[in-house]
CSV table of C-alpha atoms in Angstrom, one decimal:
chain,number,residue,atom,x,y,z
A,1,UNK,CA,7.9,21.1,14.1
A,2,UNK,CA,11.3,22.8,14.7
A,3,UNK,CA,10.1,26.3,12.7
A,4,UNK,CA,7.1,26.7,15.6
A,5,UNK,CA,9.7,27.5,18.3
A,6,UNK,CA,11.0,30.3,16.3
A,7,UNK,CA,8.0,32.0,16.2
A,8,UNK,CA,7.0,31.7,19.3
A,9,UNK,CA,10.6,33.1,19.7
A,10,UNK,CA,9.7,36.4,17.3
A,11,UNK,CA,6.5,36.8,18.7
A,12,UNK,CA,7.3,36.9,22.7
A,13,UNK,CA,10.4,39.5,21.4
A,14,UNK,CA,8.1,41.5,19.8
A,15,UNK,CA,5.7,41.6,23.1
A,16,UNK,CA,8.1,42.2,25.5
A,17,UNK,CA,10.1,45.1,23.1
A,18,UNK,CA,7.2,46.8,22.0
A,19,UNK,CA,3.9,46.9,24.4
A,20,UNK,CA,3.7,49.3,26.8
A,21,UNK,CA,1.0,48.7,28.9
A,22,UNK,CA,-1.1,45.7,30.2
A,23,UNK,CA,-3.5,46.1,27.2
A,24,UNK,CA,-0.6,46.8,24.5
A,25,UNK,CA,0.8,43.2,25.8
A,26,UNK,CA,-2.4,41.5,25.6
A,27,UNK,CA,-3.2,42.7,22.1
A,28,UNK,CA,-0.1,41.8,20.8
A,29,UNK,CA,0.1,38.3,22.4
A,30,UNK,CA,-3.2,37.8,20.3
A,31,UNK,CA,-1.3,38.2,17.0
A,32,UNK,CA,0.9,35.5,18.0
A,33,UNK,CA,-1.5,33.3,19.1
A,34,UNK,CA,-3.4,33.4,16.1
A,35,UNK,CA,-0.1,33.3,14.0
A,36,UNK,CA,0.6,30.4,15.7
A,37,UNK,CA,-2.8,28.6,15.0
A,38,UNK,CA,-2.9,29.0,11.5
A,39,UNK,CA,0.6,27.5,11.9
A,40,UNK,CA,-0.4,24.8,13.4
A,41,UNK,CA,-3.8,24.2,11.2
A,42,UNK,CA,-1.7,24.6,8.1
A,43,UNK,CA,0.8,21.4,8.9
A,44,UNK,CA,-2.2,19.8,9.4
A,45,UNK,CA,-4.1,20.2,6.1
A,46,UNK,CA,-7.1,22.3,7.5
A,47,UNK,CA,-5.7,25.5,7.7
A,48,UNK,CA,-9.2,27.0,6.9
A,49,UNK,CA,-10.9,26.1,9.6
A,50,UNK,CA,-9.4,29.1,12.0
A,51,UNK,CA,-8.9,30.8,8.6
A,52,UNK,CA,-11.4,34.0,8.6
A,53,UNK,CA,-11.1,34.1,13.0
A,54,UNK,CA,-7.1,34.5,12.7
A,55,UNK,CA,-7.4,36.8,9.9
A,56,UNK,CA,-9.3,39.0,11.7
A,57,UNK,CA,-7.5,39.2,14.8
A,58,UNK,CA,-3.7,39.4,13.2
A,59,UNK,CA,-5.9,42.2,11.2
A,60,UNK,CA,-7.2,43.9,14.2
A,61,UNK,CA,-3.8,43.7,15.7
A,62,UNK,CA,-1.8,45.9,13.0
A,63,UNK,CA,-4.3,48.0,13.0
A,64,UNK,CA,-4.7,48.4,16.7
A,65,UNK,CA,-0.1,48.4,16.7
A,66,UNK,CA,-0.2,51.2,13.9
A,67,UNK,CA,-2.8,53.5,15.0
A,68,UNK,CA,-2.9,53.2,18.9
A,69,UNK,CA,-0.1,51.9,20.3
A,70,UNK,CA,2.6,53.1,18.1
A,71,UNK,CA,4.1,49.8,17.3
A,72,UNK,CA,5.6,49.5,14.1
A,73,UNK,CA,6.3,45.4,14.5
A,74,UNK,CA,2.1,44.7,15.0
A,75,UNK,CA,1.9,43.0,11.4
A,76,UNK,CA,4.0,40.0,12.7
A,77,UNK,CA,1.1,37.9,12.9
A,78,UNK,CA,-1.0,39.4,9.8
A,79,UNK,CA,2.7,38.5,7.8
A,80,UNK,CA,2.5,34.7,9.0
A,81,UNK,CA,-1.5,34.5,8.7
A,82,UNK,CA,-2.3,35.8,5.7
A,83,UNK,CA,0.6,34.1,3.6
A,84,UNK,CA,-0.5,30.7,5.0
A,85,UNK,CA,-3.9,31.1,4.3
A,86,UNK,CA,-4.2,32.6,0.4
A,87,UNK,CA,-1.9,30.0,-1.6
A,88,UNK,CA,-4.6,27.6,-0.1
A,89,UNK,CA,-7.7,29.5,-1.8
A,90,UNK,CA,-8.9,27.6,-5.0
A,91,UNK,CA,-8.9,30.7,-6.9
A,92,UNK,CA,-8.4,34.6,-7.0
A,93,UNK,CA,-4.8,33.8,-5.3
A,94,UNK,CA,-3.2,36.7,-7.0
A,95,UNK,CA,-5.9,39.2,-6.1
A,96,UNK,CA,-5.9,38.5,-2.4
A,97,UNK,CA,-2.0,38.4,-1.8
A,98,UNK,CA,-2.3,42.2,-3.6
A,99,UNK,CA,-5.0,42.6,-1.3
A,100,UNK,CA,-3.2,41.5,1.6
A,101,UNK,CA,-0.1,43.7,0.4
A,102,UNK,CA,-2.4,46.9,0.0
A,103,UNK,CA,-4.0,46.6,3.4
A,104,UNK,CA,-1.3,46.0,5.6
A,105,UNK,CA,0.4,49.5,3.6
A,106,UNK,CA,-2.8,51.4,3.7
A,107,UNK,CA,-3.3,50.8,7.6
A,108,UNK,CA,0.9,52.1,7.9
A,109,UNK,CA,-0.1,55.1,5.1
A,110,UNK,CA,-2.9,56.2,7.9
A,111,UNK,CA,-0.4,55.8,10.3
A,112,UNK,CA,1.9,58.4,9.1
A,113,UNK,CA,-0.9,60.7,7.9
A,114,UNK,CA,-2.8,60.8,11.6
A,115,UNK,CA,0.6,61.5,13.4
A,116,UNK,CA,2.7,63.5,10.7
A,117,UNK,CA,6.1,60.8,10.8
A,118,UNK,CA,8.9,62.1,9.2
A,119,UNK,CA,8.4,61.0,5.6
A,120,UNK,CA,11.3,59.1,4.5
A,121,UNK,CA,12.3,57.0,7.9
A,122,UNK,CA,7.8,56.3,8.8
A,123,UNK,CA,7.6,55.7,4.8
A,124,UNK,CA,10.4,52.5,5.4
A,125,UNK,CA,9.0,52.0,8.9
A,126,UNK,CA,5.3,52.0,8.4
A,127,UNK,CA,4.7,51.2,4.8
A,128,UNK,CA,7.9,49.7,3.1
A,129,UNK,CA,9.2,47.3,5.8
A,130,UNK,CA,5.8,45.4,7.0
A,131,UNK,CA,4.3,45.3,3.2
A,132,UNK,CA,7.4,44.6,1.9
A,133,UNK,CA,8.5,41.7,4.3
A,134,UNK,CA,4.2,40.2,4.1
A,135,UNK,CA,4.7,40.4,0.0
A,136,UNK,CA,8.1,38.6,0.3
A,137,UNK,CA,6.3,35.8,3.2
A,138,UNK,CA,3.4,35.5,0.8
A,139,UNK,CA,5.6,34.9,-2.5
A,140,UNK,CA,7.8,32.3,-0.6
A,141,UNK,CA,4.3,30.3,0.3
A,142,UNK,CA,3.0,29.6,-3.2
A,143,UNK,CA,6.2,27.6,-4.3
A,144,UNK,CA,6.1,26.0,-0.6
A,145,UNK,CA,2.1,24.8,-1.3
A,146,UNK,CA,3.5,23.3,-4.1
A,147,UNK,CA,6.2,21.3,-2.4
A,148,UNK,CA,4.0,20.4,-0.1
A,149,UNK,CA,1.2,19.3,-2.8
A,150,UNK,CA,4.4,16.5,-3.9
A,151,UNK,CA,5.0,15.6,-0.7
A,152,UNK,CA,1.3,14.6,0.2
A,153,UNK,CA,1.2,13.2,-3.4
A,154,UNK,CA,4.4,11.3,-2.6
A,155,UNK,CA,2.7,10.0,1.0
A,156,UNK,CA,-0.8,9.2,-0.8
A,157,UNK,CA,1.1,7.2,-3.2
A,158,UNK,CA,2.8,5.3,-0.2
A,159,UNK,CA,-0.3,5.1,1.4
A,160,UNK,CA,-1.5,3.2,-1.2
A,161,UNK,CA,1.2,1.2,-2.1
A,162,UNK,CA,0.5,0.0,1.5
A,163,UNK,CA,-2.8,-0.8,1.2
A,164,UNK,CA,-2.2,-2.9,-2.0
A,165,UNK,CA,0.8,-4.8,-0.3
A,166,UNK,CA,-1.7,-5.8,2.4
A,167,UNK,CA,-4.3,-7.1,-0.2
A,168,UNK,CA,-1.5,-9.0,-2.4
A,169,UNK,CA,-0.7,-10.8,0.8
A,170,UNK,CA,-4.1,-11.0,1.8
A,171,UNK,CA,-4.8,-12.9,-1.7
A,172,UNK,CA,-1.4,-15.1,-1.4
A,173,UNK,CA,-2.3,-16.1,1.9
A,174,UNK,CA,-5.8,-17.3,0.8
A,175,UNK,CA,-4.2,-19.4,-2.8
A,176,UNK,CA,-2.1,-20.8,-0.3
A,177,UNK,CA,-4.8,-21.9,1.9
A,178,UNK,CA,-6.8,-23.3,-0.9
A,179,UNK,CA,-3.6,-25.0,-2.5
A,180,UNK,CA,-3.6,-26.9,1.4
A,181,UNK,CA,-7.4,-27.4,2.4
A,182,UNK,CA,-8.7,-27.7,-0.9
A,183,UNK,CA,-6.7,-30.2,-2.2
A,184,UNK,CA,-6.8,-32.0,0.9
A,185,UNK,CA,-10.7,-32.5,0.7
A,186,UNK,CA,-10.7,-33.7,-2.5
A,187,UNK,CA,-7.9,-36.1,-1.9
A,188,UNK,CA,-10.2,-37.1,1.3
A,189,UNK,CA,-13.4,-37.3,-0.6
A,190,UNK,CA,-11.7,-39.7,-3.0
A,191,UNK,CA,-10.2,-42.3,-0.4
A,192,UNK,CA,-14.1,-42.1,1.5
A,193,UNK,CA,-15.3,-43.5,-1.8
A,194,UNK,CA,-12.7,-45.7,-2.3
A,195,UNK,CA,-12.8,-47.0,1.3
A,196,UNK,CA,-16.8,-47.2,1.1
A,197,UNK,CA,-16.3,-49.7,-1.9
A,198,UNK,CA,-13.9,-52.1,-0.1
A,199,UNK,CA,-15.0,-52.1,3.4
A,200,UNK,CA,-17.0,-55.1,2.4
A,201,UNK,CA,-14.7,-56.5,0.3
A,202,UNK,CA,-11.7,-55.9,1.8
A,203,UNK,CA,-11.5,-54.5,5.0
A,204,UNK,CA,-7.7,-54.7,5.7
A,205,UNK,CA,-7.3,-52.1,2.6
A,206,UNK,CA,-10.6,-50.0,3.7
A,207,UNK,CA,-8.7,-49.7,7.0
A,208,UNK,CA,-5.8,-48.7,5.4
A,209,UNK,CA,-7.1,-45.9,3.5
A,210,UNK,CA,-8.9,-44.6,6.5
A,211,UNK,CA,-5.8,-44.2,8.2
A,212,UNK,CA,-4.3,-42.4,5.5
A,213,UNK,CA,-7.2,-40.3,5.5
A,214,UNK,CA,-6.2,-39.5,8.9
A,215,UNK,CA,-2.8,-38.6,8.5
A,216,UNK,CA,-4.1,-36.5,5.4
A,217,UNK,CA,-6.3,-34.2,7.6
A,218,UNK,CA,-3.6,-34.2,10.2
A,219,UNK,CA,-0.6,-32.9,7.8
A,220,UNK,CA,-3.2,-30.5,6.6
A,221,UNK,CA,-3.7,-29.1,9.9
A,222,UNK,CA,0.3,-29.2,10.3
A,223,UNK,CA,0.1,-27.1,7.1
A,224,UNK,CA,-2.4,-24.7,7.8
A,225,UNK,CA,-0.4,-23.8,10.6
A,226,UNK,CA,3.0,-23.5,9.2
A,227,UNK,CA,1.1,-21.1,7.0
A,228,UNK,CA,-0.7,-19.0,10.0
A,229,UNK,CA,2.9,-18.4,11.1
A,230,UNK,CA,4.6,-18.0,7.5
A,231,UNK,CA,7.0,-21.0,8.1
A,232,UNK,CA,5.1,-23.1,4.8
A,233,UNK,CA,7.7,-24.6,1.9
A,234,UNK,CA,6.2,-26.7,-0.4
A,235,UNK,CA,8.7,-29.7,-1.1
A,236,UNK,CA,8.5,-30.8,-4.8
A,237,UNK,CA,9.9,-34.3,-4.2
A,238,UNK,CA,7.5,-34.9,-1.6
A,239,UNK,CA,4.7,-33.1,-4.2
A,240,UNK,CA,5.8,-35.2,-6.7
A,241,UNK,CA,5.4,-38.7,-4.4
A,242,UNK,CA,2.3,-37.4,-3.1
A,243,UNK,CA,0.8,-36.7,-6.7
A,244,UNK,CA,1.8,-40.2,-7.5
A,245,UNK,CA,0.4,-42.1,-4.9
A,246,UNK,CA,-2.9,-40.2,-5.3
A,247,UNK,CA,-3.0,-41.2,-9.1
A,248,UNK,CA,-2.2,-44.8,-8.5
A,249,UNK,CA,-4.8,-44.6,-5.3
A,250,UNK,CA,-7.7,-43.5,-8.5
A,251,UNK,CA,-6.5,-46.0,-10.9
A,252,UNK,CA,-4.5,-43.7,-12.9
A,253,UNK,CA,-1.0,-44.7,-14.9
A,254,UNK,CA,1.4,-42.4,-14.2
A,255,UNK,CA,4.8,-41.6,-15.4
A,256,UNK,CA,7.2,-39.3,-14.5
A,257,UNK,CA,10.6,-38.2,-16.4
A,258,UNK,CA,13.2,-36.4,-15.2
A,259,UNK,CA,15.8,-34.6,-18.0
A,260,UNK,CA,17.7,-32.7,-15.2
A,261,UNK,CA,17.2,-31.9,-11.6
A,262,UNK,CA,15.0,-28.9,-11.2
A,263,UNK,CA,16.5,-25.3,-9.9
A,264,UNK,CA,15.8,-24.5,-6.0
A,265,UNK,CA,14.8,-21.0,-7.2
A,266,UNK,CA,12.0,-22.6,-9.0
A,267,UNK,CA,11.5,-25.9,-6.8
A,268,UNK,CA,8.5,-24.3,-4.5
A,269,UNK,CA,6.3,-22.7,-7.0
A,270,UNK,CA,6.7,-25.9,-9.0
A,271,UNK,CA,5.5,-27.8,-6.3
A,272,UNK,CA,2.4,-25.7,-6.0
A,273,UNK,CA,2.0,-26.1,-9.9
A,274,UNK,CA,1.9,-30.0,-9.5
A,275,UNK,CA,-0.5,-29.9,-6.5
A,276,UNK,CA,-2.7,-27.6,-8.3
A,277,UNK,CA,-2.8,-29.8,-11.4
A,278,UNK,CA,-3.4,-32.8,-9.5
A,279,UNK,CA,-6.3,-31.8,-8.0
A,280,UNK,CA,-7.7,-30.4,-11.1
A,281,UNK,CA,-7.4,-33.6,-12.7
A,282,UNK,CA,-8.8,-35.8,-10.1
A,283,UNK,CA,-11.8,-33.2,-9.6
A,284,UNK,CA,-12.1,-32.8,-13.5
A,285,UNK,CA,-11.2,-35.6,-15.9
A,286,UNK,CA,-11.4,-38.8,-16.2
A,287,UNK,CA,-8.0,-39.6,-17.0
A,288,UNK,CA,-6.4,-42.7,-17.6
A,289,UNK,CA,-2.8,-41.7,-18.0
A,290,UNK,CA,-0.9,-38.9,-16.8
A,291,UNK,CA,2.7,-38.1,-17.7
A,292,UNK,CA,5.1,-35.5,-15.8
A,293,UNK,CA,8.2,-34.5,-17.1
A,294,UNK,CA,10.6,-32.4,-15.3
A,295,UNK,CA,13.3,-30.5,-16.5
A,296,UNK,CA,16.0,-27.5,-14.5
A,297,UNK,CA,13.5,-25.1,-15.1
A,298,UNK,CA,9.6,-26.2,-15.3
A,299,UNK,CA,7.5,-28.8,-14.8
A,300,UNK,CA,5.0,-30.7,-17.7
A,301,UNK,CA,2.1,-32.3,-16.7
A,302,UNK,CA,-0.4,-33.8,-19.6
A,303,UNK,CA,-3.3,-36.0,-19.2
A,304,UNK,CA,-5.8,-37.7,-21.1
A,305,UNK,CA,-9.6,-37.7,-20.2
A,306,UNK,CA,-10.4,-34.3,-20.8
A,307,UNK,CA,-13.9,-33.2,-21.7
A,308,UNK,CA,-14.7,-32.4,-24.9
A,309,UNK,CA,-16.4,-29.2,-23.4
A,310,UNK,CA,-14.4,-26.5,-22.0
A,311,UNK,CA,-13.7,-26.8,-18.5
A,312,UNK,CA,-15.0,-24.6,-15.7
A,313,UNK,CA,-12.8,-21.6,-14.5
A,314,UNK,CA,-9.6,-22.7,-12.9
A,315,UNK,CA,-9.4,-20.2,-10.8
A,316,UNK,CA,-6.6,-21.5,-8.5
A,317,UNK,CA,-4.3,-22.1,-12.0
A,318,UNK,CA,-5.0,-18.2,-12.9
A,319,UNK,CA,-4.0,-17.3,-9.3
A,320,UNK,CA,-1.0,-19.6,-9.6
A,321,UNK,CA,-0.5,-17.8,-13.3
A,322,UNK,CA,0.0,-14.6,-11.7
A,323,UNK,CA,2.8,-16.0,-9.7
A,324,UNK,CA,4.7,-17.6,-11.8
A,325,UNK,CA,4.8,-14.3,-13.6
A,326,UNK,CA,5.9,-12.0,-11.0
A,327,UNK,CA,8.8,-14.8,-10.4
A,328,UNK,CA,9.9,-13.9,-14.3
A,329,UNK,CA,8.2,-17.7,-15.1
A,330,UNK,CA,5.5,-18.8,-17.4
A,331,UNK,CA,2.0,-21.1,-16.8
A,332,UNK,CA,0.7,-22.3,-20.1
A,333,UNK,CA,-2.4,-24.6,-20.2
A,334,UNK,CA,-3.6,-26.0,-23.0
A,335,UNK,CA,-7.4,-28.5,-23.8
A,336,UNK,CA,-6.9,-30.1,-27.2
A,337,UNK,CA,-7.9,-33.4,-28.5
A,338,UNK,CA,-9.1,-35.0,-25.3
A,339,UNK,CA,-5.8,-33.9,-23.8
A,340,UNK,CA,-4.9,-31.1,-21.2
A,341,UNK,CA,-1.8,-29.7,-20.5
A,342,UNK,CA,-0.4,-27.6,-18.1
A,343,UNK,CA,3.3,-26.6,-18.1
A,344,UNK,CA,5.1,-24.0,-15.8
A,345,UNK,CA,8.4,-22.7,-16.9
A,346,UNK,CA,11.4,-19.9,-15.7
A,347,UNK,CA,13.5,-19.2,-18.6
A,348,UNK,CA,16.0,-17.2,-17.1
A,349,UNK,CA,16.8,-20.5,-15.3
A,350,UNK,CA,17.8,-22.4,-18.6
A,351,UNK,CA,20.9,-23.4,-19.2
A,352,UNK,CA,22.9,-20.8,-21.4
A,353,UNK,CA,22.8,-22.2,-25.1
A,354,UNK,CA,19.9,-24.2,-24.4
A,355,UNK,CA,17.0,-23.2,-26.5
């Protein structure tokens, strides 16, 4: 950090000024260091851990400065320890900064009593200047733990934003692989049966459908690697085809209106609506009929055959729900009278006026 510098600035100053010996030098340097450390453990969150070592050194140090060297400046690093060290306790805050205060002016009180300093200039030397300056270091920290309690809030709270970006990516990534592979193994599972029944009666057509099987898998493959690489669009025209062909392929009627050309905003999600709802009704009715009307801003799809009992979880639909939803749309599905209906809609794509 760019304040660390500094006092390694103020603390070499203070050596080189004021020690006048070997020993005076070496005692002094060991305020700094310990300064220094609880610096460096306090950016980091564990400032306790050289807490009670650095106090007593930075301690030992005024106290050695005051009363045997002479050296009025010997607090620096009891000013920089202590101040980092007691807005960090969980409680009696207030009674140790008085109790920091008190000892750093009682060891520069013995001071002038042992050597008789001239009252008013040792009282603002030895007493005034060091507790006033640790009193003022010390007030300046409490406001500055609390800063720093909102910044490490403000990163904890990125942090975890983070974390649930990964997992709603994580949980797109695997609707988007069961949109590809699961509908593609029921589709396959259909055309096996289909092909099992008229390989003896007609072979030309049970060929046909095996190769269409083959391409199936293949364009899944395609898919599942467009999606590895985040390059997958679902195409609603080609959705919409696809649906159809898979209906007709099962014996279903299908119809399909269009009241307007749907918005490009809304086209993809759309598309995974219909491919959803296609494999739930091949997996889960027996339908008969199956009508899908499009219109600028959702899609319709209602078929009959629906159990009488209410069907399983849909899981993929309530995944698909939660899209729609962040996209400002709405999934509505509906069982009622043999009938089920599932409709997808984006009303901020309407037309204005339209209702």
């Amino acid at each position: 950090m760019m304040i660390s510098p500094l006092l390694v600035a103020v603390g070499v100053l203070i050596v080189v000024r004021d020690a006048r010996s070997w020993l005076d030098a070496f005692i002094l340097a060991l305020g700094v260091v310990a300064a220094l450390l609880t610096f460096e453990r306090w950016t980091a969150n564990d400032v306790f851990r050289l807490a009670v070592p650095c106090l007593l050194v930075s301690a030992g140090v005024w106290v050695y400065g005051a009363l045997v060297a002479g050296t009025g400046t010997a607090f620096y690093g009891l000013s920089l320890v202590g101040p980092h060290i007691i807005p960090q306790l969980s409680r009696l805050r207030g009674l140790a900064a008085v109790g920091l205060v008190a000892f750093v002016a009682a060891v520069g009180a013995t001071r002038m009593l042992l050597v008789h300093e001239d009252l008013p200039e040792g009282l603002i030397n030895w007493v005034v200047l060091p507790a006033g300056i640790t009193a003022v270091v010390t007030g300046l920290m409490f406001p500055n733990k609390r800063f720093y309690g909102v910044v490490k809030d403000l990163e904890e709270a990125r942090d975890r934003e983070a974390e649930l970006a990964v997992v709603r990516e994580r949980m797109r990534f695997a609707s988007d692989l069961h949109d590809i592979q699961g509908h593609t193994l029921h589709v396959v599972k259909l055309k096996i049966s289909l092909a099992q029944k008229l390989v003896r009666t007609d072979a030309d057509r049970a060929e046909e459908e095996l190769r269409e099987i083959h391409a199936l898998v293949a364009d899944t493959i395609a898919q599942t690697k467009e999606l590895a690489y985040a390059q997958r669009r679902l195409n609603l025209s080609a959705e919409l085809e696809n649906a159809k062909n898979l209906f007709e392929a099962a014996g279903i009627d299908v119809r399909v209106d269009r009241e307007a050309e749907v918005d490009a905003q809304a086209s993809e999600l759309l598309g995974q609506v219909l491919r959803e709802t296609t494999t739930n009704i091949l997996r889960h009715a027996q339908a008969g009929q199956v009508r899908i009307t499009l219109s600028k801003s959702g899609i319709t799809i209602l078929n009959d055959g629906a159990p009488d009992a209410p069907l399983p979880e849909l899981s993929g639909l309530s995944t698909l729900r939660e899209r729609v939803a962040g996209d400002g749309g709405e999934l509505t599905v509906e069982q009622k009278d043999g009938t089920f209906l599932t409709a997808a809609a984006f009303p901020h794509l309407r037309p204005q006026g339209a209702r």
